[in-house]
Coordinates of C-alpha atoms in Angstrom, one line a residue:
M1 CA -33.8 15.8 327.5
S2 CA -35.3 18.5 325.3
I3 CA -38.6 18.0 323.5
V4 CA -37.9 16.6 320.1
Q5 CA -39.5 19.0 317.5
S6 CA -37.1 18.9 314.6
N7 CA -39.7 20.1 312.1
R8 CA -42.1 22.2 314.2
P9 CA -45.0 23.6 312.2
W10 CA -45.3 27.4 312.5
W11 CA -48.1 27.3 315.1
K12 CA -45.9 25.6 317.7
N13 CA -43.7 28.7 317.7
A14 CA -46.6 31.2 317.5
T15 CA -48.0 33.9 319.7
V16 CA -51.7 34.1 318.9
Y17 CA -53.8 37.2 319.8
Q18 CA -57.4 36.7 320.5
I19 CA -60.0 39.2 319.3
Y20 CA -63.5 39.6 320.6
P21 CA -65.0 41.4 317.6
A22 CA -67.8 43.2 319.3
S23 CA -65.3 44.9 321.6
F24 CA -62.2 45.5 319.6
Q25 CA -62.7 48.4 317.2
D26 CA -65.8 50.1 315.7
S27 CA -65.1 51.5 312.3
N28 CA -68.5 52.9 311.4
G29 CA -69.9 54.5 314.6
D30 CA -72.7 52.1 315.4
G31 CA -71.2 51.1 318.8
F32 CA -70.2 47.6 317.8
G33 CA -66.7 46.5 316.9
D34 CA -66.4 45.1 313.4
L35 CA -64.2 43.5 310.9
R36 CA -63.0 46.7 309.2
G37 CA -62.1 47.9 312.7
I38 CA -59.8 44.9 313.1
L39 CA -58.3 45.5 309.7
S40 CA -57.5 49.0 310.7
R41 CA -55.4 47.8 313.6
L42 CA -53.3 45.1 311.9
D43 CA -50.2 47.4 312.0
Y44 CA -50.6 47.6 315.8
L45 CA -50.8 43.8 316.1
R46 CA -47.8 43.3 313.8
D47 CA -45.8 45.7 315.9
L48 CA -46.8 44.0 319.1
G49 CA -45.1 40.9 317.8
V50 CA -47.9 38.4 317.3
D51 CA -47.9 35.7 314.6
A52 CA -51.7 35.1 314.2
I53 CA -55.0 36.6 315.2
W54 CA -57.9 34.4 316.4
V55 CA -61.2 36.2 315.8
C56 CA -64.2 35.0 317.9
P57 CA -67.4 34.2 315.9
F58 CA -68.3 36.8 313.4
Y59 CA -71.0 34.6 311.7
D60 CA -74.6 35.6 311.1
S61 CA -76.2 35.2 314.6
P62 CA -79.1 36.5 316.7
Q63 CA -76.3 37.3 319.3
D64 CA -78.1 35.6 322.2
D65 CA -74.7 34.3 323.2
L66 CA -72.7 37.0 321.3
G67 CA -72.0 34.9 318.2
Y68 CA -71.7 31.4 319.7
D69 CA -75.3 30.9 318.5
V70 CA -74.7 30.6 314.7
R71 CA -77.6 31.3 312.4
N72 CA -75.7 30.8 309.2
Y73 CA -72.1 29.6 309.0
E74 CA -71.6 31.0 305.5
D75 CA -72.6 34.6 306.3
V76 CA -71.5 37.4 308.6
Y77 CA -73.4 39.2 311.4
R78 CA -74.2 42.5 309.6
P79 CA -73.0 44.9 312.3
Y80 CA -69.6 43.1 311.9
G81 CA -69.5 43.4 308.1
T82 CA -69.7 41.0 305.2
V83 CA -68.0 37.9 303.8
A84 CA -66.0 40.3 301.6
D85 CA -64.8 42.0 304.8
V86 CA -63.6 38.7 306.1
E87 CA -61.7 38.0 302.9
A88 CA -60.1 41.5 303.1
L89 CA -59.1 40.8 306.7
I90 CA -57.6 37.4 305.8
E91 CA -55.6 39.0 303.0
G92 CA -54.6 41.9 305.3
C93 CA -53.2 39.5 307.9
H94 CA -51.3 37.6 305.2
E95 CA -49.8 40.8 303.8
Q96 CA -48.6 41.6 307.3
G97 CA -47.0 38.2 307.8
M98 CA -49.7 37.0 310.2
R99 CA -52.2 34.2 310.1
F100 CA -55.9 34.3 310.5
I101 CA -57.8 31.8 312.8
T102 CA -61.5 31.7 313.3
D103 CA -63.8 29.9 315.8
L104 CA -65.4 26.6 314.8
V105 CA -68.7 26.3 316.7
I106 CA -70.3 23.0 315.8
N107 CA -71.8 21.5 318.9
H108 CA -74.9 23.6 318.5
T109 CA -76.5 26.2 316.3
S110 CA -78.9 29.0 316.9
D111 CA -82.6 28.0 317.0
Q112 CA -82.9 30.4 314.1
H113 CA -80.6 28.4 311.8
E114 CA -82.5 27.0 308.8
W115 CA -81.5 23.5 309.8
F116 CA -83.3 23.8 313.1
K117 CA -86.3 25.5 311.6
E118 CA -86.7 22.5 309.4
S119 CA -86.0 20.1 312.2
R120 CA -88.6 21.8 314.3
S121 CA -91.3 21.9 311.6
S122 CA -92.5 18.3 312.0
K123 CA -91.5 15.0 313.5
D124 CA -91.1 13.4 310.0
N125 CA -89.0 16.2 308.5
P126 CA -85.7 14.8 307.0
K127 CA -83.7 17.1 309.3
R128 CA -85.6 16.0 312.5
T129 CA -82.7 13.8 313.6
W130 CA -80.1 16.6 312.9
Y131 CA -80.9 17.7 316.5
H132 CA -81.7 15.8 319.7
W133 CA -85.4 15.4 320.2
H134 CA -87.2 13.4 322.9
P135 CA -90.9 13.1 324.1
G136 CA -89.8 13.3 327.7
R137 CA -90.9 11.2 330.7
I138 CA -94.0 11.0 332.7
I139 CA -93.4 11.0 336.5
D140 CA -96.3 11.2 339.0
G141 CA -98.6 11.9 336.1
K142 CA -96.6 14.9 334.9
R143 CA -94.5 15.4 331.8
V144 CA -90.8 16.1 332.7
P145 CA -87.6 16.4 330.7
P146 CA -85.9 13.2 329.4
N147 CA -83.2 13.4 332.0
N148 CA -81.7 15.4 334.8
W149 CA -78.9 17.1 332.8
R150 CA -78.2 20.7 333.7
S151 CA -77.6 23.4 331.2
S152 CA -74.3 25.3 331.5
F153 CA -76.5 28.4 331.6
K154 CA -78.8 27.2 334.4
G155 CA -81.9 25.0 334.6
S156 CA -82.7 21.9 332.6
A157 CA -80.7 21.2 329.4
W158 CA -84.0 20.3 327.7
Q159 CA -86.6 22.8 326.3
W160 CA -90.2 21.9 325.5
D161 CA -91.4 22.7 322.0
E162 CA -95.1 23.2 321.7
L163 CA -95.3 22.7 318.0
T164 CA -94.1 19.2 317.8
Q165 CA -94.8 18.3 321.5
E166 CA -91.2 17.2 322.2
Y167 CA -88.1 18.4 324.1
Y168 CA -84.9 19.4 322.4
L169 CA -81.5 19.3 324.0
H170 CA -79.4 22.5 324.6
L171 CA -76.3 22.2 326.8
F172 CA -76.0 26.0 326.7
G173 CA -78.8 28.6 326.2
K174 CA -82.3 27.4 325.2
S175 CA -81.9 29.2 321.9
M176 CA -78.8 27.1 321.2
P177 CA -79.9 23.5 320.3
D178 CA -77.3 20.8 320.2
L179 CA -76.5 19.2 316.8
N180 CA -76.9 15.4 316.6
H181 CA -73.5 14.2 315.3
E182 CA -74.8 10.7 315.2
N183 CA -76.4 11.7 311.9
S184 CA -73.8 11.4 309.1
D185 CA -75.8 13.7 306.8
L186 CA -75.6 16.4 309.5
R187 CA -71.9 15.9 309.9
Q188 CA -71.3 16.3 306.2
A189 CA -73.4 19.5 306.1
V190 CA -71.5 20.9 309.0
Y191 CA -68.1 20.1 307.4
N192 CA -69.1 21.8 304.2
S193 CA -70.8 24.8 305.7
A194 CA -68.7 25.6 308.8
I195 CA -65.3 24.4 307.7
R196 CA -64.7 23.9 303.9
F197 CA -66.5 27.2 303.1
W198 CA -63.9 29.1 305.2
L199 CA -60.9 27.0 304.2
E200 CA -61.7 28.1 300.6
K201 CA -61.5 31.7 301.8
G202 CA -58.0 31.1 303.1
V203 CA -58.3 30.8 306.9
D204 CA -55.2 29.3 308.6
G205 CA -57.0 27.2 311.1
F206 CA -59.6 27.0 313.8
R207 CA -60.1 27.4 317.5
I208 CA -62.6 24.6 318.2
D209 CA -65.4 25.5 320.6
T210 CA -66.6 22.9 323.1
M211 CA -64.7 20.3 321.3
T212 CA -65.2 17.4 323.8
I213 CA -69.0 17.2 323.9
Y214 CA -70.2 16.2 320.4
G215 CA -71.2 12.7 321.4
K216 CA -74.1 12.0 323.7
S217 CA -74.7 8.7 325.6
P218 CA -77.4 6.6 323.8
G219 CA -80.7 6.7 325.5
Y220 CA -79.8 10.0 327.3
P221 CA -79.4 8.4 330.8
D222 CA -79.6 10.5 334.0
A223 CA -76.3 12.0 335.2
P224 CA -75.0 11.0 338.6
V225 CA -76.5 13.1 341.4
V226 CA -73.8 15.3 342.9
D227 CA -76.2 17.9 344.6
E228 CA -79.3 16.4 346.1
S229 CA -80.7 19.9 346.7
Q230 CA -81.0 20.6 342.9
P231 CA -83.2 18.9 340.3
W232 CA -80.6 19.3 337.5
Q233 CA -77.1 17.8 337.6
P234 CA -73.9 18.3 335.7
G235 CA -74.3 15.9 332.7
G236 CA -70.6 15.7 331.7
P237 CA -70.3 12.0 332.3
C238 CA -73.0 11.4 329.7
Y239 CA -71.6 13.6 326.9
R240 CA -68.0 14.4 327.4
N241 CA -65.2 12.6 325.6
K242 CA -67.3 10.0 323.8
D243 CA -66.2 7.9 320.8
R244 CA -68.3 9.9 318.4
T245 CA -66.4 13.0 319.4
Y246 CA -63.1 11.4 318.5
Q247 CA -64.6 10.2 315.2
V248 CA -65.8 13.7 314.3
H249 CA -62.3 15.2 314.8
R250 CA -60.7 12.5 312.8
E251 CA -63.2 12.9 310.0
I252 CA -62.5 16.7 310.0
H253 CA -58.8 16.0 309.7
D254 CA -59.1 13.3 307.0
Q255 CA -61.8 14.7 304.9
L256 CA -60.9 18.4 305.1
L257 CA -57.8 19.6 306.8
S258 CA -55.5 17.1 305.1
N259 CA -56.6 18.6 301.8
Y260 CA -55.6 22.1 302.7
G261 CA -52.1 21.5 304.0
G262 CA -52.8 19.5 307.2
A263 CA -51.0 20.1 310.4
Q264 CA -47.9 21.7 308.8
K265 CA -50.1 24.6 307.5
L266 CA -53.2 24.7 309.6
I267 CA -53.6 25.3 313.3
T268 CA -56.3 23.5 315.2
V269 CA -56.7 24.3 318.9
G270 CA -59.6 22.8 320.8
E271 CA -61.2 23.8 324.0
F272 CA -60.3 21.1 326.5
G273 CA -62.8 22.4 329.1
S274 CA -62.8 20.3 332.2
I275 CA -60.2 17.8 331.1
S276 CA -57.5 17.1 333.8
D277 CA -56.5 13.6 332.7
L278 CA -53.3 13.8 330.6
D279 CA -53.9 10.5 328.9
L280 CA -57.4 11.6 327.9
A281 CA -56.0 14.9 326.6
L282 CA -53.4 13.0 324.5
K283 CA -56.2 11.1 322.7
Y284 CA -57.2 14.5 321.2
V285 CA -53.8 16.0 320.5
S286 CA -51.5 13.1 319.7
A287 CA -50.0 13.7 316.3
K288 CA -50.5 10.1 315.3
E289 CA -54.2 10.3 316.1
C290 CA -54.7 13.0 313.5
R291 CA -57.4 14.9 315.4
I292 CA -56.4 18.2 317.0
G293 CA -53.1 20.1 317.0
M294 CA -53.4 21.2 320.7
G295 CA -55.8 22.0 323.4
L296 CA -56.6 25.0 325.6
Q297 CA -56.3 23.6 329.1
F298 CA -58.5 25.3 331.7
E299 CA -57.4 23.6 334.8
T300 CA -55.1 26.5 335.8
V301 CA -57.3 29.4 334.8
L302 CA -60.4 27.9 336.4
L303 CA -58.8 27.3 339.8
G304 CA -61.5 27.9 342.4
F305 CA -64.6 27.9 340.1
D306 CA -66.3 26.2 337.2
M307 CA -66.9 27.7 333.8
C308 CA -70.1 29.8 333.7
Q309 CA -70.7 29.2 337.4
F310 CA -70.5 31.8 340.2
D311 CA -69.3 29.9 343.2
L312 CA -65.7 30.8 344.1
S313 CA -63.5 28.6 346.3
P314 CA -60.0 29.5 347.7
F315 CA -56.9 28.2 345.9
T316 CA -53.2 28.5 346.6
L317 CA -50.2 29.4 344.5
A318 CA -49.1 25.8 345.0
D319 CA -52.3 24.8 343.1
F320 CA -51.4 27.2 340.4
K321 CA -47.9 25.9 340.1
R322 CA -48.9 22.3 340.2
T323 CA -51.5 22.6 337.3
H324 CA -49.2 24.8 335.2
A325 CA -46.2 22.4 335.5
K326 CA -48.5 19.4 334.8
W327 CA -49.5 20.8 331.4
Q328 CA -46.0 22.1 330.6
Q329 CA -44.5 18.7 331.2
F330 CA -47.4 16.9 329.5
I331 CA -45.7 17.0 326.1
E332 CA -42.3 15.7 327.2
G333 CA -41.9 12.2 325.7
T334 CA -45.2 12.4 323.8
D335 CA -46.2 13.5 320.3
G336 CA -48.7 16.0 321.6
W337 CA -48.5 19.8 322.0
T338 CA -49.8 22.3 324.6
S339 CA -50.7 26.0 325.0
V340 CA -50.6 28.6 327.6
F341 CA -53.1 31.4 328.3
L342 CA -54.4 33.3 331.3
E343 CA -57.2 35.3 329.7
N344 CA -59.9 34.8 327.1
H345 CA -63.5 35.9 326.5
D346 CA -65.0 33.4 329.0
I347 CA -62.9 34.1 332.1
P348 CA -61.9 37.1 334.2
R349 CA -58.9 39.3 333.6
S350 CA -55.7 37.8 334.8
I351 CA -54.3 40.8 336.7
T352 CA -57.4 40.8 338.9
R353 CA -57.3 37.0 339.3
F354 CA -53.6 36.2 339.6
G355 CA -51.8 39.5 340.0
S356 CA -53.0 42.7 341.6
D357 CA -55.2 45.5 340.2
A358 CA -54.2 47.8 343.1
P359 CA -52.8 51.0 341.5
E360 CA -49.3 50.5 343.0
F361 CA -48.9 47.0 341.6
R362 CA -51.1 46.8 338.6
E363 CA -48.5 47.5 335.9
R364 CA -45.8 45.5 337.6
S365 CA -48.0 42.4 338.1
A366 CA -49.1 42.7 334.4
K367 CA -45.4 42.5 333.4
M368 CA -44.7 39.7 335.7
L369 CA -47.6 37.6 334.3
A370 CA -46.5 38.5 330.8
T371 CA -43.0 37.1 331.6
F372 CA -44.5 34.0 333.1
C373 CA -46.5 33.2 330.0
A374 CA -44.0 34.2 327.4
T375 CA -41.3 31.9 328.8
S376 CA -43.6 28.9 329.1
T377 CA -43.4 25.9 326.8
S378 CA -46.3 26.0 324.4
T379 CA -48.1 28.0 321.8
L380 CA -48.8 31.3 323.5
F381 CA -52.3 32.9 323.5
I382 CA -52.9 36.5 324.7
Y383 CA -56.2 38.3 324.8
Q384 CA -57.1 41.8 323.6
G385 CA -56.3 44.3 326.3
Q386 CA -54.1 42.0 328.2
E387 CA -51.1 43.8 326.8
I388 CA -52.2 47.2 328.3
A389 CA -53.1 45.8 331.7
M390 CA -56.9 45.8 331.4
T391 CA -58.7 44.5 334.5
N392 CA -62.1 43.4 335.7
V393 CA -65.0 45.9 335.6
P394 CA -65.3 48.3 338.5
K395 CA -67.1 47.0 341.6
E396 CA -69.4 50.0 341.5
W397 CA -71.1 48.9 338.3
P398 CA -74.7 47.8 338.8
I399 CA -76.0 44.5 337.4
E400 CA -77.6 46.3 334.5
E401 CA -74.1 46.9 333.0
Y402 CA -73.5 43.2 332.6
K403 CA -74.5 42.0 329.2
D404 CA -73.8 38.2 329.2
Q405 CA -76.9 36.1 329.3
N406 CA -75.3 33.7 331.7
T407 CA -74.7 36.5 334.2
Q408 CA -78.3 37.8 333.8
N409 CA -79.8 34.3 334.0
Y410 CA -78.0 33.8 337.3
W411 CA -79.1 37.1 338.8
N412 CA -82.7 36.7 337.6
Q413 CA -82.9 33.2 339.0
L414 CA -81.8 34.5 342.4
K415 CA -84.4 37.3 342.3
A416 CA -87.1 34.8 341.3
E417 CA -86.1 32.6 344.3
G418 CA -86.6 35.6 346.6
A419 CA -83.0 35.9 347.6
D420 CA -82.5 38.3 350.5
E421 CA -80.1 41.3 350.4
K422 CA -77.2 39.4 352.0
R423 CA -77.5 36.6 349.4
L424 CA -77.7 39.1 346.6
A425 CA -74.7 41.0 347.9
N426 CA -72.7 37.8 348.0
A427 CA -73.8 36.9 344.5
M428 CA -72.8 40.3 343.2
A429 CA -69.4 40.0 344.7
N430 CA -68.9 36.7 342.8
I431 CA -70.2 38.2 339.6
Q432 CA -67.7 41.0 340.0
K433 CA -64.9 38.4 340.2
L434 CA -66.1 35.7 337.7
A435 CA -68.5 37.1 335.1
R436 CA -67.5 36.6 331.5
D437 CA -68.4 40.3 331.1
N438 CA -65.1 41.2 332.8
S439 CA -63.2 40.4 329.7
R440 CA -65.7 41.8 327.2
T441 CA -65.5 45.5 327.8
P442 CA -64.4 47.5 324.8
M443 CA -60.7 47.8 324.0
Q444 CA -59.1 50.9 325.3
W445 CA -57.3 52.6 322.5
S446 CA -57.0 56.2 323.8
G447 CA -58.1 58.6 326.5
S448 CA -60.8 60.2 324.3
A449 CA -64.5 59.5 324.5
H450 CA -65.4 55.8 324.7
A451 CA -61.6 55.1 324.8
G452 CA -61.4 55.5 321.0
F453 CA -63.3 52.3 320.6
T454 CA -66.1 54.1 318.7
T455 CA -67.0 57.6 317.8
P456 CA -67.9 60.2 320.5
E457 CA -71.5 60.3 319.4
A458 CA -72.1 56.6 319.4
E459 CA -73.3 54.4 322.3
P460 CA -71.0 51.5 322.8
W461 CA -72.8 48.1 323.0
M462 CA -71.1 47.7 326.4
R463 CA -69.8 50.3 328.8
V464 CA -66.1 51.0 328.6
N465 CA -64.1 50.3 331.8
D466 CA -64.0 53.6 333.8
D467 CA -60.2 53.6 333.9
Y468 CA -59.7 54.0 330.2
S469 CA -58.2 57.6 330.5
K470 CA -55.1 56.1 332.2
Y471 CA -54.9 52.6 330.7
N472 CA -55.0 52.8 326.9
V473 CA -52.8 52.1 323.9
A474 CA -52.1 55.8 323.1
S475 CA -50.7 56.5 326.5
Q476 CA -48.5 53.5 326.4
Q477 CA -47.5 53.4 322.8
N478 CA -44.3 55.5 323.1
D479 CA -43.6 55.0 326.8
P480 CA -40.6 52.6 327.1
N481 CA -41.7 51.7 330.7
S482 CA -45.3 50.9 329.8
V483 CA -46.9 47.5 330.0
L484 CA -47.4 47.6 326.2
S485 CA -43.7 48.2 325.6
F486 CA -42.9 45.4 328.0
Y487 CA -45.1 43.0 326.0
R488 CA -43.2 43.9 322.8
L489 CA -40.0 43.3 324.6
V490 CA -40.9 39.9 326.1
L491 CA -42.5 38.7 322.9
A492 CA -39.3 39.7 321.0
L493 CA -37.3 37.8 323.7
R494 CA -39.4 34.7 323.2
K495 CA -38.8 34.9 319.4
K496 CA -35.1 35.3 319.9
Y497 CA -34.9 32.1 322.0
I498 CA -37.9 30.4 320.5
D499 CA -36.5 26.8 320.8
L500 CA -35.8 27.4 324.5
F501 CA -39.1 29.0 325.4
A502 CA -41.5 27.4 323.0
A503 CA -40.1 23.9 323.1
G504 CA -37.8 23.6 326.0
T505 CA -38.3 21.2 328.9
F506 CA -39.8 22.7 332.1
S507 CA -38.9 22.0 335.7
L508 CA -40.1 23.8 338.8
V509 CA -37.6 25.0 341.4
D510 CA -38.5 25.5 345.1
E511 CA -41.9 23.9 344.5
E512 CA -43.1 24.4 348.1
N513 CA -42.6 28.1 348.1
H514 CA -46.0 29.7 348.5
K515 CA -44.9 33.2 347.2
T516 CA -42.9 32.5 344.1
V517 CA -43.1 30.6 340.9
V518 CA -39.6 29.7 339.7
F519 CA -38.7 27.3 336.9
V520 CA -35.9 26.3 334.6
K521 CA -36.2 25.8 330.9
R522 CA -33.7 23.7 328.8
F523 CA -33.2 23.1 325.1
H524 CA -29.9 21.3 324.2
D525 CA -27.1 23.6 325.4
Q526 CA -29.4 26.5 326.3
A527 CA -31.0 27.1 329.7
A528 CA -33.2 29.8 331.3
L529 CA -34.2 30.5 334.9
V530 CA -37.5 32.3 335.2
V531 CA -38.4 33.9 338.6
C532 CA -41.8 35.4 339.4
N533 CA -42.9 36.8 342.7
F534 CA -46.7 36.5 342.9
T535 CA -47.1 38.6 346.1
S536 CA -47.3 42.2 347.1
S537 CA -44.3 41.9 349.5
S538 CA -40.6 41.5 349.1
V539 CA -39.4 37.9 349.1
A540 CA -35.9 36.7 350.0
Y541 CA -34.4 34.7 347.1
S542 CA -31.1 33.1 346.2
V543 CA -30.2 32.3 342.6
P544 CA -29.5 28.6 342.0
E545 CA -25.8 27.9 341.7
E546 CA -26.0 27.1 338.0
F547 CA -27.1 30.7 337.3
H548 CA -24.9 32.5 339.8
S549 CA -22.7 34.4 337.3
I550 CA -25.5 35.2 334.9
E551 CA -27.2 38.6 335.1
P552 CA -30.9 38.9 334.4
L553 CA -31.6 39.3 330.7
L554 CA -35.0 40.7 331.5
S555 CA -36.6 42.2 334.5
N556 CA -39.8 44.2 335.2
V557 CA -38.1 46.4 337.9
D558 CA -35.5 49.1 337.5
T559 CA -32.9 47.5 339.8
S560 CA -32.9 43.8 340.8
S561 CA -31.6 43.1 344.3
P562 CA -29.3 40.0 344.5
G563 CA -30.9 38.8 347.7
A564 CA -34.6 39.7 347.3
L565 CA -37.4 39.9 344.8
A566 CA -39.5 43.1 344.8
P567 CA -43.3 42.8 344.9
Y568 CA -44.5 41.1 341.7
E569 CA -40.9 41.1 340.3
A570 CA -40.1 38.9 337.4
R571 CA -36.6 38.0 336.2
V572 CA -35.3 35.9 333.3
H573 CA -31.7 34.6 333.2
V574 CA -30.5 32.9 330.0
K575 CA -27.3 31.0 329.4
G576 CA -26.0 29.3 326.3

């Protein structure tokens, strides 16, 4: 049975292109990407075949966490431009037939936000309860934080404030205090400043950052101890998926989104984070609940590690298939929706993780992964540079080239602990694999200085990947065999068979095979067989009987062998 979507809103058929503004295109030679730079590349994005762009935070910010520490929701970080530049970019997208999505970051603000400055000014300030404050505990005669929650960026999630002699909560960096959504005045201020302000400017929706953690358990209890060697423990059980969080999302829908076209017009996609329970996920994305349109599931892309952590465990292709199929089938028989992505600004590059960045396989594995994603049931998200086969940073780069505070905090903590050379070498190996910096290097537009990201005289805010002279847009633009050309081709194929690929049912074939991912898609009288070899060796393969007489409609190799798949080969057979 096909998924019933007789009146799908535009975003269920969409391909969304994510832009990290600092690294996309610098238009004025200061070394930072900016909004005018994005505007100058809209023709490129239109020709690629995307339906919407999602721009990571461009709001006024001290940039401690590169924009996810917002100082003023209603203004723009000056190196990126102005509010007028955002308005021009929104208009430019609409003129090109694309939508514009922005990040909604309302779990926390910067400690430089005026709200926090007031909250911090005194214990009796009216905005004191807009954030989480606590006097702490006395243990063995010493003052200690209120509980054992660990920050995602290392150490305690509580920071002592000398002025008012209390701790404030920060689930991320210490300069990013958590907002207290128990306070109704705070919520209304957030809704007006962070949401209504931009809806009035014409944005077409929001990607909702950390959407599961707005509610905190009353009394701030200790989290379960999962690592007795550490003083600080993952606090998720005490703040994830609480009733207050569901209420916030429903209020946003009822008080704001419904007045601007609702789910038919506006896309809302939330960051699921660690959610693996499908029933729990449905509480967020069920249409009848009127909360979120869909979630970004991280269970597949985070195989082997936790977000913002640097410990990597082995995983198998069976694990990859199992998690992908689980979320593909999640929406069958429900009123929810799903998404697919393999890259974003918080995770490593997909070729390095799931394909091969070896020179002989890099381009082919990039095309294989593109095929895998574009034929999956969902709204499709791709990340800047994915379409030209960008990879993780070179292993030769020293730690000084990494800009993310989480990476630097991890390294500095090891140094402070007196880690020996062996431990530091192991840590560096994991940083090379997992650091968020891997996806944040500047976009590679050409083989000229700084990859055409900025002017030759400028100093890019982050070093350009050393391989830019070979892997760039200009070199691939008119090459029919390039990764970029293949992305255009596969996205066009997705659009041609949009019912089948965006809304068709999904079933794995040969589930136990540890080298291939093979699945069948169905929508009414249409069907597709998608075959992907995830290895660097040839694999024997026989086409299921149903597709025996149907030649591949798409392949990433010049000649497909009937009895075998080439390394990293992908094929798509379509009937009906």
